[in-house]
């Protein structure tokens, strides 16, 4: 995995991520949702 892509994606998603779903943003659960 690319640490920069992970951090960039997570920082963009945090404001809209539901608190109950925040565990999806942890490194071992993260799935890139952006453009490839």
mmCIF file of C-alpha atoms in Angstrom:
data_model
loop_
_atom_site.group_PDB
_atom_site.id
_atom_site.type_symbol
_atom_site.label_atom_id
_atom_site.label_comp_id
_atom_site.label_asym_id
_atom_site.label_seq_id
_atom_site.Cartn_x
_atom_site.Cartn_y
_atom_site.Cartn_z
ATOM 1 C CA UNK A 1 0.000 0.000 0.000
ATOM 2 C CA UNK A 2 1.012 3.569 -0.616
ATOM 3 C CA UNK A 3 1.142 5.464 2.719
ATOM 4 C CA UNK A 4 0.669 8.818 0.966
ATOM 5 C CA UNK A 5 -2.466 7.619 -0.843
ATOM 6 C CA UNK A 6 -3.849 6.190 2.407
ATOM 7 C CA UNK A 7 -3.254 9.375 4.395
ATOM 8 C CA UNK A 8 -4.574 11.622 1.639
ATOM 9 C CA UNK A 9 -7.729 9.529 1.211
ATOM 10 C CA UNK A 10 -8.409 9.263 4.945
ATOM 11 C CA UNK A 11 -7.951 12.997 5.523
ATOM 12 C CA UNK A 12 -10.437 13.738 2.736
ATOM 13 C CA UNK A 13 -12.989 11.229 4.064
ATOM 14 C CA UNK A 14 -12.867 12.047 7.801
ATOM 15 C CA UNK A 15 -15.269 15.050 7.620
ATOM 16 C CA UNK A 16 -18.019 12.986 5.977
ATOM 17 C CA UNK A 17 -17.369 9.615 7.626
ATOM 18 C CA UNK A 18 -20.034 8.547 10.114
ATOM 19 C CA UNK A 19 -18.648 8.079 13.632
ATOM 20 C CA UNK A 20 -20.017 4.532 13.741
ATOM 21 C CA UNK A 21 -18.083 3.688 10.560
ATOM 22 C CA UNK A 22 -14.765 5.327 11.478
ATOM 23 C CA UNK A 23 -13.124 1.910 11.857
ATOM 24 C CA UNK A 24 -13.268 1.597 8.050
ATOM 25 C CA UNK A 25 -10.504 4.209 7.896
ATOM 26 C CA UNK A 26 -8.043 2.218 10.000
ATOM 27 C CA UNK A 27 -5.078 0.974 7.950
ATOM 28 C CA UNK A 28 -6.022 -2.719 8.147
ATOM 29 C CA UNK A 29 -9.641 -2.020 7.052
ATOM 30 C CA UNK A 30 -9.012 0.757 4.541
ATOM 31 C CA UNK A 31 -10.070 0.332 0.917
ATOM 32 C CA UNK A 32 -9.089 3.068 -1.528
ATOM 33 C CA UNK A 33 -12.252 4.772 -2.737
ATOM 34 C CA UNK A 34 -10.677 7.306 -5.071
ATOM 35 C CA UNK A 35 -9.674 7.221 -8.704
ATOM 36 C CA UNK A 36 -6.925 4.837 -9.697
#
